[in-house]
Amino acid sequence: MMTTIYILNGPNLNLLGQRQPEIYGHETLADVERGCRAMAKELGVDVLFFQSNHEGAIIDTIHEARQKAAGIVINPGAFTHTSVAILDALNAFDGPVIEVHMSNIHKREAFRHHSYISARAEGVIAGFGTDGYQTALRHLVKLLG
Ligand code: CA2
């Protein structure tokens, strides 16, 4: 059976490409998904691509990943800076996790400098725009190799 990677996206990322292009660029989340699917094909893995504005829905999907995914790429959006609950859910997942941020959160407001998720992540990619997703996917598959 093919290895499945879950690529999870947090609140407001459905608006990607529609506002604040100076921070997040012009690509939409559908463009990001297309790029990840092309990369997944190259790497010989399956991806489940998911976005929600609801913390509980993200947690439920991480629980689902316990049975269905070998690894997780996650951009938790603003939940990065607030959610012990998402950290706890990721701690209940056995495989590798990579955290992605399009912007360099360390160059921005002080409240974005801390991530609850980084304590669980094998690696964190920040500041490389939407390219970060494909880099994360490639590295995750390498870790699984
Ligand atoms: O840089 C990132 O990827 C972030 O995870 C994006 C989050 C932000 O809260 C984090 O601090 C850093 C915000 C996602 C909101 O995305 C939008 C995109 C376009 C228009 C409006 C919001």
mmCIF file with all atom_site columns, C-alpha atoms and ligand atoms in Angstrom:
data_model
loop_
_atom_site.group_PDB
_atom_site.id
_atom_site.type_symbol
_atom_site.label_atom_id
_atom_site.label_alt_id
_atom_site.label_comp_id
_atom_site.label_asym_id
_atom_site.label_entity_id
_atom_site.label_seq_id
_atom_site.pdbx_PDB_ins_code
_atom_site.Cartn_x
_atom_site.Cartn_y
_atom_site.Cartn_z
_atom_site.occupancy
_atom_site.B_iso_or_equiv
_atom_site.pdbx_formal_charge
_atom_site.auth_seq_id
_atom_site.auth_comp_id
_atom_site.auth_asym_id
_atom_site.auth_atom_id
_atom_site.pdbx_PDB_model_num
ATOM   1   C CA  . MET A 1 1   ? 0.000   0.000  0.000  1.00 0.00 ? 1   MET A CA  1
ATOM   2   C CA  . MET A 1 2   ? 1.171   3.548  -0.790 1.00 0.00 ? 2   MET A CA  1
ATOM   3   C CA  . THR A 1 3   ? 2.492   5.759  2.007  1.00 0.00 ? 3   THR A CA  1
ATOM   4   C CA  . THR A 1 4   ? 0.089   8.593  2.849  1.00 0.00 ? 4   THR A CA  1
ATOM   5   C CA  . ILE A 1 5   ? 1.177   11.999 4.121  1.00 0.00 ? 5   ILE A CA  1
ATOM   6   C CA  . TYR A 1 6   ? -1.342  14.384 5.697  1.00 0.00 ? 6   TYR A CA  1
ATOM   7   C CA  . ILE A 1 7   ? -0.843  18.070 4.815  1.00 0.00 ? 7   ILE A CA  1
ATOM   8   C CA  . LEU A 1 8   ? -2.872  20.140 7.276  1.00 0.00 ? 8   LEU A CA  1
ATOM   9   C CA  . ASN A 1 9   ? -3.673  23.841 7.163  1.00 0.00 ? 9   ASN A CA  1
ATOM   10  C CA  . GLY A 1 10  ? -5.143  26.030 9.868  1.00 0.00 ? 10  GLY A CA  1
ATOM   11  C CA  . PRO A 1 11  ? -7.477  29.016 10.036 1.00 0.00 ? 11  PRO A CA  1
ATOM   12  C CA  . ASN A 1 12  ? -7.742  31.631 7.299  1.00 0.00 ? 12  ASN A CA  1
ATOM   13  C CA  . LEU A 1 13  ? -5.414  29.780 4.965  1.00 0.00 ? 13  LEU A CA  1
ATOM   14  C CA  . ASN A 1 14  ? -8.425  29.271 2.682  1.00 0.00 ? 14  ASN A CA  1
ATOM   15  C CA  . LEU A 1 15  ? -7.975  32.996 1.916  1.00 0.00 ? 15  LEU A CA  1
ATOM   16  C CA  . LEU A 1 16  ? -4.432  32.531 0.649  1.00 0.00 ? 16  LEU A CA  1
ATOM   17  C CA  . GLY A 1 17  ? -3.774  34.555 -2.502 1.00 0.00 ? 17  GLY A CA  1
ATOM   18  C CA  . GLN A 1 18  ? -6.809  36.758 -1.900 1.00 0.00 ? 18  GLN A CA  1
ATOM   19  C CA  . ARG A 1 19  ? -5.379  39.158 0.710  1.00 0.00 ? 19  ARG A CA  1
ATOM   20  C CA  . GLN A 1 20  ? -1.991  40.262 2.112  1.00 0.00 ? 20  GLN A CA  1
ATOM   21  C CA  . PRO A 1 21  ? 0.082   39.104 -0.911 1.00 0.00 ? 21  PRO A CA  1
ATOM   22  C CA  . GLU A 1 22  ? 2.998   41.167 0.461  1.00 0.00 ? 22  GLU A CA  1
ATOM   23  C CA  . ILE A 1 23  ? 3.217   38.657 3.334  1.00 0.00 ? 23  ILE A CA  1
ATOM   24  C CA  . TYR A 1 24  ? 1.886   35.399 1.890  1.00 0.00 ? 24  TYR A CA  1
ATOM   25  C CA  . GLY A 1 25  ? 2.346   35.781 -1.880 1.00 0.00 ? 25  GLY A CA  1
ATOM   26  C CA  . HIS A 1 26  ? -0.109  35.395 -4.744 1.00 0.00 ? 26  HIS A CA  1
ATOM   27  C CA  . GLU A 1 27  ? -0.595  31.630 -4.803 1.00 0.00 ? 27  GLU A CA  1
ATOM   28  C CA  . THR A 1 28  ? -3.897  30.226 -3.595 1.00 0.00 ? 28  THR A CA  1
ATOM   29  C CA  . LEU A 1 29  ? -4.253  27.178 -1.351 1.00 0.00 ? 29  LEU A CA  1
ATOM   30  C CA  . ALA A 1 30  ? -5.484  25.273 -4.427 1.00 0.00 ? 30  ALA A CA  1
ATOM   31  C CA  . ASP A 1 31  ? -2.153  26.165 -6.115 1.00 0.00 ? 31  ASP A CA  1
ATOM   32  C CA  . VAL A 1 32  ? -0.276  24.897 -3.037 1.00 0.00 ? 32  VAL A CA  1
ATOM   33  C CA  . GLU A 1 33  ? -2.263  21.658 -3.141 1.00 0.00 ? 33  GLU A CA  1
ATOM   34  C CA  . ARG A 1 34  ? -1.501  21.228 -6.862 1.00 0.00 ? 34  ARG A CA  1
ATOM   35  C CA  . GLY A 1 35  ? 2.229   21.720 -6.198 1.00 0.00 ? 35  GLY A CA  1
ATOM   36  C CA  . CYS A 1 36  ? 2.184   19.247 -3.317 1.00 0.00 ? 36  CYS A CA  1
ATOM   37  C CA  . ARG A 1 37  ? 0.338   16.657 -5.416 1.00 0.00 ? 37  ARG A CA  1
ATOM   38  C CA  . ALA A 1 38  ? 2.910   17.008 -8.218 1.00 0.00 ? 38  ALA A CA  1
ATOM   39  C CA  . MET A 1 39  ? 5.736   16.594 -5.694 1.00 0.00 ? 39  MET A CA  1
ATOM   40  C CA  . ALA A 1 40  ? 3.963   13.620 -4.070 1.00 0.00 ? 40  ALA A CA  1
ATOM   41  C CA  . LYS A 1 41  ? 3.695   11.920 -7.481 1.00 0.00 ? 41  LYS A CA  1
ATOM   42  C CA  . GLU A 1 42  ? 7.425   12.433 -8.013 1.00 0.00 ? 42  GLU A CA  1
ATOM   43  C CA  . LEU A 1 43  ? 8.141   10.987 -4.562 1.00 0.00 ? 43  LEU A CA  1
ATOM   44  C CA  . GLY A 1 44  ? 5.715   8.086  -4.949 1.00 0.00 ? 44  GLY A CA  1
ATOM   45  C CA  . VAL A 1 45  ? 3.481   8.953  -1.991 1.00 0.00 ? 45  VAL A CA  1
ATOM   46  C CA  . ASP A 1 46  ? -0.187  9.847  -1.531 1.00 0.00 ? 46  ASP A CA  1
ATOM   47  C CA  . VAL A 1 47  ? -1.283  13.083 0.114  1.00 0.00 ? 47  VAL A CA  1
ATOM   48  C CA  . LEU A 1 48  ? -4.392  14.086 1.946  1.00 0.00 ? 48  LEU A CA  1
ATOM   49  C CA  . PHE A 1 49  ? -4.634  17.886 1.795  1.00 0.00 ? 49  PHE A CA  1
ATOM   50  C CA  . PHE A 1 50  ? -6.888  19.503 4.412  1.00 0.00 ? 50  PHE A CA  1
ATOM   51  C CA  . GLN A 1 51  ? -7.746  23.001 5.654  1.00 0.00 ? 51  GLN A CA  1
ATOM   52  C CA  . SER A 1 52  ? -10.045 24.034 8.469  1.00 0.00 ? 52  SER A CA  1
ATOM   53  C CA  . ASN A 1 53  ? -10.865 27.179 10.386 1.00 0.00 ? 53  ASN A CA  1
ATOM   54  C CA  . HIS A 1 54  ? -11.865 25.015 13.366 1.00 0.00 ? 54  HIS A CA  1
ATOM   55  C CA  . GLU A 1 55  ? -9.396  23.751 15.947 1.00 0.00 ? 55  GLU A CA  1
ATOM   56  C CA  . GLY A 1 56  ? -11.476 20.646 16.725 1.00 0.00 ? 56  GLY A CA  1
ATOM   57  C CA  . ALA A 1 57  ? -11.644 19.645 13.063 1.00 0.00 ? 57  ALA A CA  1
ATOM   58  C CA  . ILE A 1 58  ? -7.848  19.863 12.819 1.00 0.00 ? 58  ILE A CA  1
ATOM   59  C CA  . ILE A 1 59  ? -7.506  17.757 15.974 1.00 0.00 ? 59  ILE A CA  1
ATOM   60  C CA  . ASP A 1 60  ? -9.981  15.162 14.619 1.00 0.00 ? 60  ASP A CA  1
ATOM   61  C CA  . THR A 1 61  ? -7.956  14.956 11.403 1.00 0.00 ? 61  THR A CA  1
ATOM   62  C CA  . ILE A 1 62  ? -4.712  14.457 13.360 1.00 0.00 ? 62  ILE A CA  1
ATOM   63  C CA  . HIS A 1 63  ? -6.476  11.617 15.246 1.00 0.00 ? 63  HIS A CA  1
ATOM   64  C CA  . GLU A 1 64  ? -7.495  10.107 11.890 1.00 0.00 ? 64  GLU A CA  1
ATOM   65  C CA  . ALA A 1 65  ? -3.856  10.408 10.765 1.00 0.00 ? 65  ALA A CA  1
ATOM   66  C CA  . ARG A 1 66  ? -2.875  8.039  13.626 1.00 0.00 ? 66  ARG A CA  1
ATOM   67  C CA  . GLN A 1 67  ? -4.346  5.177  11.564 1.00 0.00 ? 67  GLN A CA  1
ATOM   68  C CA  . LYS A 1 68  ? -3.922  6.507  8.042  1.00 0.00 ? 68  LYS A CA  1
ATOM   69  C CA  . ALA A 1 69  ? -0.751  8.608  7.699  1.00 0.00 ? 69  ALA A CA  1
ATOM   70  C CA  . ALA A 1 70  ? 2.962   7.914  7.942  1.00 0.00 ? 70  ALA A CA  1
ATOM   71  C CA  . GLY A 1 71  ? 3.794   11.592 8.532  1.00 0.00 ? 71  GLY A CA  1
ATOM   72  C CA  . ILE A 1 72  ? 2.271   15.055 8.838  1.00 0.00 ? 72  ILE A CA  1
ATOM   73  C CA  . VAL A 1 73  ? 3.129   18.437 7.310  1.00 0.00 ? 73  VAL A CA  1
ATOM   74  C CA  . ILE A 1 74  ? 1.250   21.140 9.184  1.00 0.00 ? 74  ILE A CA  1
ATOM   75  C CA  . ASN A 1 75  ? 0.813   24.880 8.867  1.00 0.00 ? 75  ASN A CA  1
ATOM   76  C CA  . PRO A 1 76  ? -1.372  25.474 11.923 1.00 0.00 ? 76  PRO A CA  1
ATOM   77  C CA  . GLY A 1 77  ? -1.891  29.178 11.052 1.00 0.00 ? 77  GLY A CA  1
ATOM   78  C CA  . ALA A 1 78  ? -2.571  31.291 14.128 1.00 0.00 ? 78  ALA A CA  1
ATOM   79  C CA  . PHE A 1 79  ? -3.213  28.123 16.197 1.00 0.00 ? 79  PHE A CA  1
ATOM   80  C CA  . THR A 1 80  ? 0.593   27.777 16.097 1.00 0.00 ? 80  THR A CA  1
ATOM   81  C CA  . HIS A 1 81  ? 0.793   30.424 18.784 1.00 0.00 ? 81  HIS A CA  1
ATOM   82  C CA  . THR A 1 82  ? -2.178  29.365 20.930 1.00 0.00 ? 82  THR A CA  1
ATOM   83  C CA  . SER A 1 83  ? -2.975  25.672 20.717 1.00 0.00 ? 83  SER A CA  1
ATOM   84  C CA  . VAL A 1 84  ? -1.746  23.240 23.352 1.00 0.00 ? 84  VAL A CA  1
ATOM   85  C CA  . ALA A 1 85  ? -4.607  21.021 22.118 1.00 0.00 ? 85  ALA A CA  1
ATOM   86  C CA  . ILE A 1 86  ? -3.071  20.655 18.629 1.00 0.00 ? 86  ILE A CA  1
ATOM   87  C CA  . LEU A 1 87  ? 0.316   19.961 20.257 1.00 0.00 ? 87  LEU A CA  1
ATOM   88  C CA  . ASP A 1 88  ? -1.303  17.242 22.405 1.00 0.00 ? 88  ASP A CA  1
ATOM   89  C CA  . ALA A 1 89  ? -2.954  15.691 19.336 1.00 0.00 ? 89  ALA A CA  1
ATOM   90  C CA  . LEU A 1 90  ? 0.384   15.665 17.472 1.00 0.00 ? 90  LEU A CA  1
ATOM   91  C CA  . ASN A 1 91  ? 2.016   14.067 20.515 1.00 0.00 ? 91  ASN A CA  1
ATOM   92  C CA  . ALA A 1 92  ? -0.482  11.209 20.144 1.00 0.00 ? 92  ALA A CA  1
ATOM   93  C CA  . PHE A 1 93  ? 0.675   10.688 16.531 1.00 0.00 ? 93  PHE A CA  1
ATOM   94  C CA  . ASP A 1 94  ? 3.645   8.332  16.106 1.00 0.00 ? 94  ASP A CA  1
ATOM   95  C CA  . GLY A 1 95  ? 5.211   9.500  12.827 1.00 0.00 ? 95  GLY A CA  1
ATOM   96  C CA  . PRO A 1 96  ? 7.341   12.518 11.910 1.00 0.00 ? 96  PRO A CA  1
ATOM   97  C CA  . VAL A 1 97  ? 5.828   16.008 11.827 1.00 0.00 ? 97  VAL A CA  1
ATOM   98  C CA  . ILE A 1 98  ? 7.133   19.050 9.939  1.00 0.00 ? 98  ILE A CA  1
ATOM   99  C CA  . GLU A 1 99  ? 5.835   22.539 10.713 1.00 0.00 ? 99  GLU A CA  1
ATOM   100 C CA  . VAL A 1 100 ? 5.555   25.037 7.853  1.00 0.00 ? 100 VAL A CA  1
ATOM   101 C CA  . HIS A 1 101 ? 5.045   28.795 7.861  1.00 0.00 ? 101 HIS A CA  1
ATOM   102 C CA  . MET A 1 102 ? 5.052   30.829 4.687  1.00 0.00 ? 102 MET A CA  1
ATOM   103 C CA  . SER A 1 103 ? 6.227   33.932 6.506  1.00 0.00 ? 103 SER A CA  1
ATOM   104 C CA  . ASN A 1 104 ? 9.255   34.182 8.781  1.00 0.00 ? 104 ASN A CA  1
ATOM   105 C CA  . ILE A 1 105 ? 7.342   34.280 12.069 1.00 0.00 ? 105 ILE A CA  1
ATOM   106 C CA  . HIS A 1 106 ? 10.505  35.435 13.891 1.00 0.00 ? 106 HIS A CA  1
ATOM   107 C CA  . LYS A 1 107 ? 10.648  38.624 11.836 1.00 0.00 ? 107 LYS A CA  1
ATOM   108 C CA  . ARG A 1 108 ? 7.048   39.519 12.693 1.00 0.00 ? 108 ARG A CA  1
ATOM   109 C CA  . GLU A 1 109 ? 5.120   40.560 15.830 1.00 0.00 ? 109 GLU A CA  1
ATOM   110 C CA  . ALA A 1 110 ? 6.449   39.164 19.137 1.00 0.00 ? 110 ALA A CA  1
ATOM   111 C CA  . PHE A 1 111 ? 3.283   37.080 19.658 1.00 0.00 ? 111 PHE A CA  1
ATOM   112 C CA  . ARG A 1 112 ? 4.198   35.055 16.549 1.00 0.00 ? 112 ARG A CA  1
ATOM   113 C CA  . HIS A 1 113 ? 7.684   34.187 17.802 1.00 0.00 ? 113 HIS A CA  1
ATOM   114 C CA  . HIS A 1 114 ? 6.532   31.312 19.984 1.00 0.00 ? 114 HIS A CA  1
ATOM   115 C CA  . SER A 1 115 ? 5.126   28.105 18.510 1.00 0.00 ? 115 SER A CA  1
ATOM   116 C CA  . TYR A 1 116 ? 3.526   25.392 20.657 1.00 0.00 ? 116 TYR A CA  1
ATOM   117 C CA  . ILE A 1 117 ? 3.895   23.044 17.695 1.00 0.00 ? 117 ILE A CA  1
ATOM   118 C CA  . SER A 1 118 ? 7.692   23.297 17.318 1.00 0.00 ? 118 SER A CA  1
ATOM   119 C CA  . ALA A 1 119 ? 8.194   21.218 20.485 1.00 0.00 ? 119 ALA A CA  1
ATOM   120 C CA  . ARG A 1 120 ? 6.824   18.257 18.511 1.00 0.00 ? 120 ARG A CA  1
ATOM   121 C CA  . ALA A 1 121 ? 8.179   18.974 15.023 1.00 0.00 ? 121 ALA A CA  1
ATOM   122 C CA  . GLU A 1 122 ? 11.219  17.265 13.504 1.00 0.00 ? 122 GLU A CA  1
ATOM   123 C CA  . GLY A 1 123 ? 11.803  20.522 11.658 1.00 0.00 ? 123 GLY A CA  1
ATOM   124 C CA  . VAL A 1 124 ? 10.323  23.954 11.076 1.00 0.00 ? 124 VAL A CA  1
ATOM   125 C CA  . ILE A 1 125 ? 10.319  25.811 7.744  1.00 0.00 ? 125 ILE A CA  1
ATOM   126 C CA  . ALA A 1 126 ? 9.507   29.515 7.890  1.00 0.00 ? 126 ALA A CA  1
ATOM   127 C CA  . GLY A 1 127 ? 9.933   32.391 5.475  1.00 0.00 ? 127 GLY A CA  1
ATOM   128 C CA  . PHE A 1 128 ? 10.162  30.525 2.165  1.00 0.00 ? 128 PHE A CA  1
ATOM   129 C CA  . GLY A 1 129 ? 6.605   31.268 1.106  1.00 0.00 ? 129 GLY A CA  1
ATOM   130 C CA  . THR A 1 130 ? 4.571   28.448 -0.376 1.00 0.00 ? 130 THR A CA  1
ATOM   131 C CA  . ASP A 1 131 ? 7.799   26.649 -1.463 1.00 0.00 ? 131 ASP A CA  1
ATOM   132 C CA  . GLY A 1 132 ? 8.070   25.534 2.166  1.00 0.00 ? 132 GLY A CA  1
ATOM   133 C CA  . TYR A 1 133 ? 5.292   22.970 1.708  1.00 0.00 ? 133 TYR A CA  1
ATOM   134 C CA  . GLN A 1 134 ? 7.103   21.044 -1.019 1.00 0.00 ? 134 GLN A CA  1
ATOM   135 C CA  . THR A 1 135 ? 10.416  21.247 0.837  1.00 0.00 ? 135 THR A CA  1
ATOM   136 C CA  . ALA A 1 136 ? 8.672   19.850 3.926  1.00 0.00 ? 136 ALA A CA  1
ATOM   137 C CA  . LEU A 1 137 ? 7.080   17.039 1.931  1.00 0.00 ? 137 LEU A CA  1
ATOM   138 C CA  . ARG A 1 138 ? 10.391  16.083 0.317  1.00 0.00 ? 138 ARG A CA  1
ATOM   139 C CA  . HIS A 1 139 ? 12.188  16.041 3.666  1.00 0.00 ? 139 HIS A CA  1
ATOM   140 C CA  . LEU A 1 140 ? 9.407   14.104 5.378  1.00 0.00 ? 140 LEU A CA  1
ATOM   141 C CA  . VAL A 1 141 ? 9.594   11.361 2.747  1.00 0.00 ? 141 VAL A CA  1
ATOM   142 C CA  . LYS A 1 142 ? 13.373  11.279 3.229  1.00 0.00 ? 142 LYS A CA  1
ATOM   143 C CA  . LEU A 1 143 ? 12.844  10.800 6.987  1.00 0.00 ? 143 LEU A CA  1
ATOM   144 C CA  . LEU A 1 144 ? 10.428  7.954  6.287  1.00 0.00 ? 144 LEU A CA  1
ATOM   145 C CA  . GLY A 1 145 ? 12.871  6.343  3.817  1.00 0.00 ? 145 GLY A CA  1
HETATM 146 O O1  . CA2 B 2 .   ? 3.301   32.315 7.892  1.00 0.00 ? 1   CA2 B O1  1
HETATM 147 C C1  . CA2 B 2 .   ? 2.431   31.443 8.049  1.00 0.00 ? 1   CA2 B C1  1
HETATM 148 O O2  . CA2 B 2 .   ? 2.266   30.518 7.276  1.00 0.00 ? 1   CA2 B O2  1
HETATM 149 C C2  . CA2 B 2 .   ? 1.458   31.578 9.238  1.00 0.00 ? 1   CA2 B C2  1
HETATM 150 O O3  . CA2 B 2 .   ? 1.231   30.271 9.762  1.00 0.00 ? 1   CA2 B O3  1
HETATM 151 C C3  . CA2 B 2 .   ? 0.173   32.136 8.656  1.00 0.00 ? 1   CA2 B C3  1
HETATM 152 C C4  . CA2 B 2 .   ? -0.864  32.463 9.717  1.00 0.00 ? 1   CA2 B C4  1
HETATM 153 C C5  . CA2 B 2 .   ? -0.259  33.312 10.834 1.00 0.00 ? 1   CA2 B C5  1
HETATM 154 O O4  . CA2 B 2 .   ? -1.212  33.506 11.862 1.00 0.00 ? 1   CA2 B O4  1
HETATM 155 C C6  . CA2 B 2 .   ? 0.988   32.668 11.422 1.00 0.00 ? 1   CA2 B C6  1
HETATM 156 O O5  . CA2 B 2 .   ? 1.503   33.518 12.407 1.00 0.00 ? 1   CA2 B O5  1
HETATM 157 C C7  . CA2 B 2 .   ? 2.013   32.447 10.345 1.00 0.00 ? 1   CA2 B C7  1
HETATM 158 C C8  . CA2 B 2 .   ? -2.017  33.272 9.103  1.00 0.00 ? 1   CA2 B C8  1
HETATM 159 C C9  . CA2 B 2 .   ? -2.693  32.589 7.980  1.00 0.00 ? 1   CA2 B C9  1
HETATM 160 C C10 . CA2 B 2 .   ? -3.682  33.542 7.407  1.00 0.00 ? 1   CA2 B C10 1
HETATM 161 O O6  . CA2 B 2 .   ? -3.518  33.503 6.022  1.00 0.00 ? 1   CA2 B O6  1
HETATM 162 C C11 . CA2 B 2 .   ? -4.089  34.472 5.272  1.00 0.00 ? 1   CA2 B C11 1
HETATM 163 C C12 . CA2 B 2 .   ? -3.743  34.477 3.962  1.00 0.00 ? 1   CA2 B C12 1
HETATM 164 C C13 . CA2 B 2 .   ? -4.268  35.420 3.123  1.00 0.00 ? 1   CA2 B C13 1
HETATM 165 C C14 . CA2 B 2 .   ? -5.144  36.358 3.609  1.00 0.00 ? 1   CA2 B C14 1
HETATM 166 C C15 . CA2 B 2 .   ? -5.489  36.369 4.941  1.00 0.00 ? 1   CA2 B C15 1
HETATM 167 C C16 . CA2 B 2 .   ? -4.968  35.398 5.780  1.00 0.00 ? 1   CA2 B C16 1
#
